[in-house]
Tab-separated table of C-alpha atoms in Angstrom:
chain	number	residue	atom	x	y	z
A	2	MET	CA	-40.038	-23.108	-83.104
A	3	ALA	CA	-40.513	-25.598	-85.760
A	4	ILE	CA	-38.103	-28.472	-86.303
A	5	ALA	CA	-38.059	-29.856	-89.799
A	6	ALA	CA	-36.431	-32.654	-91.777
A	7	ARG	CA	-35.818	-32.860	-95.642
A	8	LYS	CA	-33.408	-34.037	-98.212
A	9	THR	CA	-31.566	-31.907	-100.747
A	10	ASN	CA	-31.318	-32.817	-104.383
A	11	ALA	CA	-27.552	-32.407	-104.714
A	12	GLY	CA	-26.207	-34.749	-107.358
A	13	ALA	CA	-27.701	-38.101	-107.029
A	14	PRO	CA	-28.666	-38.868	-103.541
A	15	ALA	CA	-28.573	-42.414	-102.217
A	16	LYS	CA	-31.629	-44.419	-101.527
A	17	ALA	CA	-32.629	-44.961	-97.968
A	18	ALA	CA	-30.839	-47.988	-96.565
A	19	GLY	CA	-33.151	-50.812	-95.724
A	20	LYS	CA	-36.877	-50.771	-95.775
A	21	THR	CA	-38.674	-47.543	-95.450
A	22	PRO	CA	-41.990	-47.982	-93.611
A	23	ALA	CA	-45.115	-46.326	-95.144
A	24	ARG	CA	-45.742	-43.077	-93.296
A	25	ALA	CA	-46.581	-39.381	-93.680
A	26	THR	CA	-43.911	-36.961	-94.839
A	27	ALA	CA	-42.568	-34.173	-92.700
A	28	LYS	CA	-43.124	-30.689	-93.781
A	29	SER	CA	-40.260	-28.918	-95.510
A	30	ALA	CA	-38.506	-26.079	-93.689
A	31	ALA	CA	-38.161	-23.967	-96.743
A	32	LYS	CA	-39.099	-23.941	-100.479
A	33	GLY	CA	-36.788	-24.980	-103.206
A	34	SER	CA	-35.829	-28.331	-104.813
A	35	ALA	CA	-35.857	-30.289	-101.649
A	36	LYS	CA	-37.694	-33.480	-101.067
A	37	ALA	CA	-39.587	-34.315	-97.982
A	38	ILE	CA	-38.130	-37.125	-95.752
A	39	PRO	CA	-40.560	-39.578	-94.239
A	40	ASN	CA	-41.515	-39.203	-90.549
A	41	VAL	CA	-39.476	-41.184	-87.940
A	42	PRO	CA	-39.913	-44.762	-87.284
A	43	THR	CA	-41.163	-46.378	-84.142
A	44	PHE	CA	-38.388	-47.547	-81.541
A	45	THR	CA	-38.830	-50.719	-79.718
A	46	LYS	CA	-38.861	-50.639	-76.004
A	47	ASP	CA	-35.102	-51.517	-75.740
A	48	GLU	CA	-34.126	-48.991	-78.259
A	49	GLU	CA	-36.034	-46.256	-76.241
A	50	LEU	CA	-34.450	-47.419	-72.996
A	51	HIS	CA	-30.968	-47.401	-74.523
A	52	ALA	CA	-31.442	-43.984	-75.959
A	53	TYR	CA	-33.063	-42.676	-72.629
A	54	ARG	CA	-30.117	-44.012	-70.465
A	55	GLU	CA	-27.412	-42.748	-72.856
A	56	MET	CA	-28.910	-39.321	-73.217
A	57	LEU	CA	-29.481	-38.985	-69.604
A	58	LEU	CA	-25.800	-39.788	-68.749
A	59	ILE	CA	-24.703	-37.048	-70.903
A	60	ARG	CA	-27.273	-34.628	-69.449
A	61	ARG	CA	-26.213	-35.518	-65.843
A	62	PHE	CA	-22.513	-35.555	-66.627
A	63	GLU	CA	-22.764	-32.104	-68.206
A	64	GLU	CA	-24.785	-30.737	-65.387
A	65	LYS	CA	-22.144	-32.073	-62.910
A	66	ALA	CA	-19.343	-30.525	-65.065
A	67	GLY	CA	-21.130	-27.167	-64.929
A	68	GLN	CA	-21.297	-27.355	-61.064
A	69	MET	CA	-17.572	-28.275	-60.790
A	70	TYR	CA	-16.720	-25.520	-63.152
A	71	GLY	CA	-18.397	-23.093	-61.032
A	72	MET	CA	-16.545	-24.333	-57.942
A	73	GLY	CA	-13.253	-23.873	-59.658
A	74	LEU	CA	-12.529	-27.409	-60.129
A	75	ILE	CA	-12.354	-27.330	-63.886
A	76	GLY	CA	-10.313	-24.679	-65.499
A	77	GLY	CA	-9.920	-23.246	-68.972
A	78	PHE	CA	-12.922	-23.369	-71.220
A	79	CYS	CA	-15.974	-25.724	-70.733
A	80	HIS	CA	-18.605	-25.972	-73.572
A	81	LEU	CA	-21.565	-28.061	-72.284
A	82	TYR	CA	-23.754	-30.331	-74.628
A	83	ILE	CA	-27.008	-29.977	-72.630
A	84	GLY	CA	-29.987	-30.012	-75.064
A	85	GLN	CA	-28.082	-31.714	-77.964
A	86	GLU	CA	-27.989	-35.176	-76.658
A	87	ALA	CA	-30.240	-36.851	-79.260
A	88	VAL	CA	-27.746	-35.927	-82.126
A	89	VAL	CA	-24.686	-38.093	-81.000
A	90	ILE	CA	-26.650	-40.803	-79.418
A	91	GLY	CA	-28.777	-41.231	-82.818
A	92	MET	CA	-25.744	-41.181	-84.741
A	93	GLN	CA	-23.908	-43.759	-82.668
A	94	MET	CA	-27.091	-46.120	-82.664
A	95	ALA	CA	-26.688	-46.253	-86.474
A	96	SER	CA	-22.889	-46.688	-86.616
A	97	LYS	CA	-20.906	-49.804	-86.518
A	98	ASP	CA	-17.783	-50.973	-84.375
A	99	GLY	CA	-14.691	-49.244	-85.971
A	100	ASP	CA	-16.491	-46.104	-87.334
A	101	GLN	CA	-14.719	-42.986	-86.285
A	102	VAL	CA	-15.834	-39.767	-84.424
A	103	ILE	CA	-14.157	-36.400	-84.580
A	104	THR	CA	-15.615	-33.058	-83.249
A	105	GLY	CA	-15.091	-29.551	-82.103
A	106	TYR	CA	-14.776	-28.277	-78.406
A	107	ARG	CA	-18.344	-29.109	-77.385
A	108	ASP	CA	-17.312	-32.712	-77.062
A	109	HIS	CA	-18.038	-34.290	-73.800
A	110	GLY	CA	-21.265	-35.830	-75.049
A	111	HIS	CA	-19.485	-37.357	-77.964
A	112	MET	CA	-16.885	-39.063	-75.747
A	113	LEU	CA	-19.399	-40.658	-73.566
A	114	ALA	CA	-21.563	-41.727	-76.555
A	115	CYS	CA	-18.281	-43.437	-78.055
A	116	GLY	CA	-18.027	-45.478	-74.870
A	117	MET	CA	-15.292	-43.489	-73.094
A	118	GLU	CA	-15.378	-43.839	-69.341
A	119	SER	CA	-16.930	-41.191	-67.190
A	120	ARG	CA	-14.159	-41.276	-64.882
A	121	GLY	CA	-11.426	-40.720	-67.577
A	122	VAL	CA	-13.459	-37.855	-69.170
A	123	MET	CA	-14.037	-36.091	-65.746
A	124	ALA	CA	-10.507	-36.633	-64.629
A	125	GLU	CA	-9.185	-34.924	-67.771
A	126	LEU	CA	-11.523	-31.930	-67.098
A	127	THR	CA	-9.945	-31.482	-63.791
A	128	GLY	CA	-6.437	-31.961	-65.139
A	129	ARG	CA	-5.749	-35.232	-63.426
A	130	ARG	CA	-3.439	-38.070	-64.406
A	131	GLY	CA	-6.227	-40.474	-64.846
A	132	GLY	CA	-7.649	-38.331	-67.650
A	133	TYR	CA	-7.798	-39.563	-71.164
A	134	SER	CA	-4.928	-37.182	-72.165
A	135	ARG	CA	-3.145	-37.543	-68.772
A	136	GLY	CA	-4.515	-34.284	-67.563
A	137	LYS	CA	-2.847	-32.222	-70.355
A	138	GLY	CA	-5.660	-31.655	-72.703
A	139	GLY	CA	-8.607	-30.463	-70.760
A	140	SER	CA	-12.102	-30.182	-72.028
A	141	MET	CA	-11.263	-29.505	-75.556
A	142	HIS	CA	-8.416	-31.877	-76.188
A	143	MET	CA	-8.830	-35.450	-75.292
A	144	PHE	CA	-8.736	-38.610	-77.405
A	145	SER	CA	-9.172	-42.369	-77.402
A	146	ARG	CA	-7.758	-44.439	-80.183
A	147	GLU	CA	-9.374	-47.523	-78.466
A	148	LYS	CA	-12.916	-45.907	-78.854
A	149	ASN	CA	-12.083	-44.500	-82.256
A	150	PHE	CA	-12.611	-40.963	-80.884
A	151	TYR	CA	-10.157	-38.574	-82.605
A	152	GLY	CA	-10.785	-35.367	-80.515
A	153	GLY	CA	-11.943	-32.620	-79.283
A	154	HIS	CA	-10.399	-29.762	-81.403
A	155	GLY	CA	-10.187	-26.040	-80.447
A	156	ILE	CA	-9.576	-24.544	-83.844
A	157	VAL	CA	-12.932	-23.861	-85.378
A	158	GLY	CA	-13.602	-26.125	-88.225
A	159	ALA	CA	-10.286	-27.900	-88.117
A	160	GLN	CA	-11.922	-31.188	-87.310
A	161	VAL	CA	-13.657	-31.228	-90.679
A	162	SER	CA	-10.491	-31.435	-92.447
A	163	LEU	CA	-9.082	-34.042	-90.215
A	164	GLY	CA	-12.389	-36.049	-90.432
A	165	ALA	CA	-11.904	-35.985	-94.227
A	166	GLY	CA	-8.440	-37.201	-93.643
A	167	LEU	CA	-9.754	-40.195	-91.549
A	168	GLY	CA	-12.206	-40.880	-94.507
A	169	PHE	CA	-9.266	-40.818	-96.688
A	170	ALA	CA	-7.276	-43.314	-94.638
A	171	ASN	CA	-10.424	-45.593	-94.669
A	172	TRP	CA	-10.641	-45.317	-98.244
A	173	TYR	CA	-7.083	-46.090	-98.960
A	174	ARG	CA	-7.182	-49.101	-96.633
A	175	GLN	CA	-10.632	-50.335	-97.935
A	176	ASP	CA	-11.501	-51.264	-94.302
A	177	GLY	CA	-15.277	-50.419	-94.593
A	178	ARG	CA	-15.104	-47.773	-91.788
A	179	VAL	CA	-16.884	-44.460	-92.060
A	180	SER	CA	-15.671	-41.244	-90.484
A	181	MET	CA	-18.280	-38.976	-88.831
A	182	ALA	CA	-17.082	-35.346	-88.548
A	183	TYR	CA	-19.293	-33.056	-86.376
A	184	PHE	CA	-19.154	-29.329	-86.514
A	185	GLY	CA	-21.525	-26.405	-85.788
A	186	ASP	CA	-23.405	-23.801	-87.696
A	187	GLY	CA	-20.635	-21.311	-87.071
A	188	ALA	CA	-17.850	-23.520	-88.273
A	189	ALA	CA	-19.950	-24.257	-91.385
A	190	ASN	CA	-18.889	-20.890	-92.882
A	191	GLN	CA	-15.009	-21.737	-92.564
A	192	GLY	CA	-13.134	-22.122	-95.759
A	193	GLN	CA	-11.475	-25.271	-94.945
A	194	VAL	CA	-14.860	-26.905	-94.587
A	195	TYR	CA	-15.529	-26.356	-98.285
A	196	GLU	CA	-11.948	-27.662	-99.433
A	197	SER	CA	-12.788	-30.832	-97.465
A	198	PHE	CA	-16.265	-31.109	-99.193
A	199	ASN	CA	-14.527	-30.906	-102.522
A	200	MET	CA	-11.814	-33.407	-101.902
A	201	ALA	CA	-14.193	-35.844	-100.069
A	202	GLN	CA	-16.697	-35.879	-103.056
A	203	LEU	CA	-13.697	-35.944	-105.682
A	204	TRP	CA	-12.420	-39.133	-104.078
A	205	LYS	CA	-15.787	-40.434	-102.851
A	206	LEU	CA	-14.469	-40.505	-99.392
A	207	PRO	CA	-16.560	-42.408	-96.657
A	208	VAL	CA	-17.322	-39.376	-94.479
A	209	VAL	CA	-20.512	-38.233	-92.918
A	210	PHE	CA	-20.469	-34.517	-92.226
A	211	VAL	CA	-22.693	-33.735	-89.317
A	212	ILE	CA	-23.674	-30.108	-88.890
A	213	GLU	CA	-25.069	-29.444	-85.328
A	214	ASN	CA	-27.072	-26.314	-86.026
A	215	ASN	CA	-27.789	-25.162	-82.486
A	216	ARG	CA	-28.826	-21.633	-84.056
A	217	TYR	CA	-26.585	-19.429	-82.273
A	218	ALA	CA	-22.960	-20.488	-83.103
A	219	MET	CA	-20.753	-18.476	-80.603
A	220	GLY	CA	-23.518	-15.918	-79.954
A	221	THR	CA	-24.943	-14.718	-83.268
A	222	SER	CA	-28.169	-16.062	-84.905
A	223	VAL	CA	-27.655	-17.972	-88.019
A	224	ASN	CA	-30.055	-15.512	-89.752
A	225	ARG	CA	-27.531	-12.714	-88.990
A	226	ALA	CA	-24.201	-14.730	-89.854
A	227	SER	CA	-25.178	-16.990	-92.839
A	228	ALA	CA	-26.481	-16.054	-96.283
A	229	GLN	CA	-27.606	-19.696	-96.811
A	230	THR	CA	-29.267	-20.869	-93.631
A	231	ASP	CA	-30.284	-24.251	-94.956
A	232	PHE	CA	-26.969	-26.016	-94.121
A	233	SER	CA	-28.072	-29.240	-95.771
A	234	ARG	CA	-27.508	-27.489	-99.029
A	235	ARG	CA	-23.933	-26.495	-98.366
A	236	GLY	CA	-22.742	-29.297	-100.502
A	237	VAL	CA	-24.870	-28.629	-103.440
A	238	SER	CA	-22.067	-27.317	-105.705
A	239	PHE	CA	-20.116	-30.404	-105.099
A	240	GLY	CA	-22.885	-32.792	-105.657
A	241	ILE	CA	-22.959	-33.961	-101.911
A	242	PRO	CA	-26.431	-34.991	-100.881
A	243	GLY	CA	-27.757	-33.513	-97.606
A	244	GLU	CA	-30.915	-33.633	-95.272
A	245	GLN	CA	-32.224	-31.415	-92.582
A	246	VAL	CA	-32.942	-33.565	-89.462
A	247	ASP	CA	-34.941	-32.915	-86.304
A	248	GLY	CA	-32.001	-33.181	-83.970
A	249	MET	CA	-34.052	-33.031	-80.973
A	250	ASP	CA	-35.657	-36.524	-81.889
A	251	VAL	CA	-33.284	-39.460	-81.453
A	252	ARG	CA	-35.445	-41.514	-83.777
A	253	ALA	CA	-35.256	-38.890	-86.583
A	254	VAL	CA	-31.310	-38.959	-85.994
A	255	ARG	CA	-30.953	-42.524	-86.268
A	256	GLU	CA	-33.170	-42.829	-89.313
A	257	ALA	CA	-31.299	-40.176	-91.155
A	258	ALA	CA	-27.851	-41.441	-89.879
A	259	SER	CA	-28.686	-44.868	-91.280
A	260	ARG	CA	-29.035	-43.555	-94.843
A	261	ALA	CA	-25.967	-41.244	-94.617
A	262	ILE	CA	-23.673	-43.811	-93.197
A	263	GLU	CA	-24.883	-46.545	-95.701
A	264	HIS	CA	-24.363	-44.024	-98.480
A	265	ALA	CA	-20.773	-43.420	-97.358
A	266	ARG	CA	-19.874	-47.011	-96.591
A	267	THR	CA	-21.046	-48.347	-99.863
A	268	GLY	CA	-18.576	-46.111	-101.867
A	269	LYS	CA	-21.063	-43.330	-102.906
A	270	GLY	CA	-19.088	-40.693	-101.125
A	271	PRO	CA	-19.737	-38.055	-98.462
A	272	TYR	CA	-23.099	-37.098	-96.989
A	273	ILE	CA	-24.243	-34.001	-95.146
A	274	LEU	CA	-26.613	-34.085	-92.106
A	275	GLU	CA	-27.836	-30.807	-90.785
A	276	MET	CA	-29.091	-31.523	-87.301
A	277	GLN	CA	-31.456	-28.915	-86.125
A	278	THR	CA	-30.830	-28.822	-82.489
A	279	TYR	CA	-30.599	-26.272	-79.514
A	280	ARG	CA	-28.089	-25.840	-76.620
A	281	TYR	CA	-29.871	-24.755	-73.318
A	282	ARG	CA	-26.763	-23.163	-71.841
A	283	GLY	CA	-24.471	-20.445	-73.245
A	284	HIS	CA	-21.845	-21.071	-75.725
A	285	SER	CA	-19.462	-21.811	-72.980
A	286	MET	CA	-19.706	-21.536	-69.161
A	287	SER	CA	-18.527	-17.838	-69.477
A	288	ASP	CA	-21.221	-16.950	-71.854
A	289	PRO	CA	-24.411	-15.248	-70.233
A	290	ALA	CA	-26.465	-15.898	-73.534
A	291	LYS	CA	-28.094	-12.586	-73.584
A	292	TYR	CA	-28.612	-12.840	-77.383
A	293	ARG	CA	-31.901	-14.953	-76.779
A	294	SER	CA	-34.784	-14.692	-74.555
A	295	LYS	CA	-35.347	-16.914	-71.483
A	296	ASP	CA	-38.820	-17.587	-72.826
A	297	GLU	CA	-37.260	-19.014	-76.068
A	298	VAL	CA	-35.043	-21.409	-74.168
A	299	GLN	CA	-38.050	-22.449	-71.670
A	300	ARG	CA	-40.219	-23.092	-74.859
A	301	MET	CA	-37.570	-25.508	-76.315
A	302	ARG	CA	-37.158	-27.268	-73.008
A	303	GLU	CA	-40.989	-27.750	-72.788
A	304	GLU	CA	-41.784	-28.615	-76.401
A	305	HIS	CA	-38.628	-30.316	-77.779
A	306	ASP	CA	-36.385	-31.604	-75.015
A	307	PRO	CA	-35.048	-34.829	-76.475
A	308	ILE	CA	-34.891	-36.803	-73.297
A	309	GLU	CA	-38.406	-35.797	-72.230
A	310	GLN	CA	-39.722	-37.016	-75.547
A	311	VAL	CA	-38.289	-40.394	-74.921
A	312	ARG	CA	-39.655	-40.570	-71.457
A	313	GLY	CA	-43.129	-39.536	-72.659
A	314	ARG	CA	-43.112	-42.390	-75.225
A	315	LEU	CA	-41.777	-44.936	-72.528
A	316	THR	CA	-44.652	-43.939	-70.208
A	317	ARG	CA	-47.487	-43.936	-72.771
A	318	GLU	CA	-46.536	-46.766	-75.133
A	319	HIS	CA	-44.524	-49.077	-72.795
A	320	LYS	CA	-46.053	-48.294	-69.488
A	321	LEU	CA	-42.843	-47.547	-67.515
A	322	GLY	CA	-43.612	-46.297	-64.086
A	323	GLU	CA	-42.194	-43.602	-61.917
A	324	ASP	CA	-40.238	-46.062	-59.967
A	325	GLU	CA	-38.368	-47.396	-63.011
A	326	PHE	CA	-37.574	-43.808	-64.103
A	327	LYS	CA	-36.133	-42.965	-60.752
A	328	ALA	CA	-34.048	-46.297	-60.673
A	329	ILE	CA	-32.554	-45.293	-64.033
A	330	ASP	CA	-31.755	-41.896	-62.941
A	331	ALA	CA	-30.212	-43.066	-59.521
A	332	LYS	CA	-27.903	-45.390	-61.594
A	333	VAL	CA	-26.925	-42.399	-63.928
A	334	ARG	CA	-26.274	-40.156	-61.008
A	335	GLU	CA	-24.177	-42.849	-59.154
A	336	ILE	CA	-22.002	-43.193	-62.354
A	337	VAL	CA	-21.612	-39.347	-62.550
A	338	ASN	CA	-21.005	-38.800	-58.840
A	339	ASP	CA	-18.267	-41.580	-58.722
A	340	ALA	CA	-16.557	-39.864	-61.772
A	341	ALA	CA	-16.678	-36.578	-59.976
A	342	GLU	CA	-15.292	-38.155	-56.746
A	343	PHE	CA	-12.508	-39.833	-58.715
A	344	ALA	CA	-11.580	-36.531	-60.556
A	345	THR	CA	-11.190	-34.474	-57.571
A	346	HIS	CA	-8.959	-36.930	-55.601
A	347	ASP	CA	-6.906	-38.429	-58.473
A	348	PRO	CA	-3.444	-37.065	-58.381
A	349	GLU	CA	-2.179	-34.294	-60.780
A	350	PRO	CA	0.192	-35.312	-63.441
A	351	ASP	CA	3.931	-35.528	-62.601
A	352	VAL	CA	6.021	-32.688	-63.823
A	353	SER	CA	7.652	-35.215	-66.176
A	354	GLU	CA	4.420	-35.333	-68.284
A	355	LEU	CA	5.396	-31.990	-69.641
A	356	TYR	CA	7.885	-33.665	-71.926
A	357	THR	CA	5.823	-36.716	-73.105
A	358	ASN	CA	3.766	-37.168	-76.132
A	359	ILE	CA	5.632	-34.477	-77.860
A	360	LEU	CA	7.685	-36.394	-80.480
A	361	LEU	CA	7.132	-39.800	-81.879
A	362	GLU	CA	9.733	-42.021	-80.516
A	363	PRO	CA	11.579	-44.019	-83.309
A	364	ALA	CA	11.184	-47.688	-83.260
A	365	GLN	CA	14.097	-49.782	-81.699
A	366	ALA	CA	15.984	-51.842	-84.043
């Protein structure tokens, strides 16, 4: 299953930020007026290690969340991010302090990538008072103003309009921040998405629209649900530039994210990044995923896994040994196990919490 990267000629695309190393071009995924994007750059050892640790934390956290859901410790809905880790980590590697993140309900990975504590995220999943929304939001509805994470949203596509609103606030304040609004291939067909595109381009809002195309939305192949399956072209009629990106390679993600974020930050308006990625689990924990074959999933794991790609490069190019990988994994598992222990023993919220955070209290004179 090929993963390609390219840029869409929509309006006047921005030049790549910073210097672009001379390298071969990636093969375009489809015919048309798109330009090929250069292959990914080389990461330093420290960058590879950072990406490896951060992606592994998301992977192990989500595996633990899946186990706890199966044990009945997590209720409601639970959408795991396993397989898509390179998208949010690559984006965060290209962002700056103060940039904002908003996403849909497959959101645990985004929270961890923003620096939210594993304990607080897991405690929210189990409905405990130590959770980021004091146990009242669950998997799909937790926030952190401190970490500039504006949710987890359960309404399909709603975060796109809200992400444009964050961009409007940044534009109004002239604070130099960029809003990154994540949504999936299914949400990309929502009407409010295109209303947001229109306003964002009209006012040149500093927003990067990140389409996490994991190919199956809630359970239907993009080829059966979308007339235009090149999601990087969804902004053509508005003059919004876009790229298709190998969302399974953290280096490709960071490279494209750097261009997109620089474009938005320098007043040129919004940018669309279609991250071609893949989720290994079903849409949610209740989805048996019978709409695809086990061989397809296994092939993606073996040929494109984002974490194994980094591990391979660390082994070949930086000579990391098995003991070093085991030490990293042990540290990550320690963090995740600690979060699970905290989340199962932290007290539930007091009944009085039912009446808090409903209305904004007026300031005292």
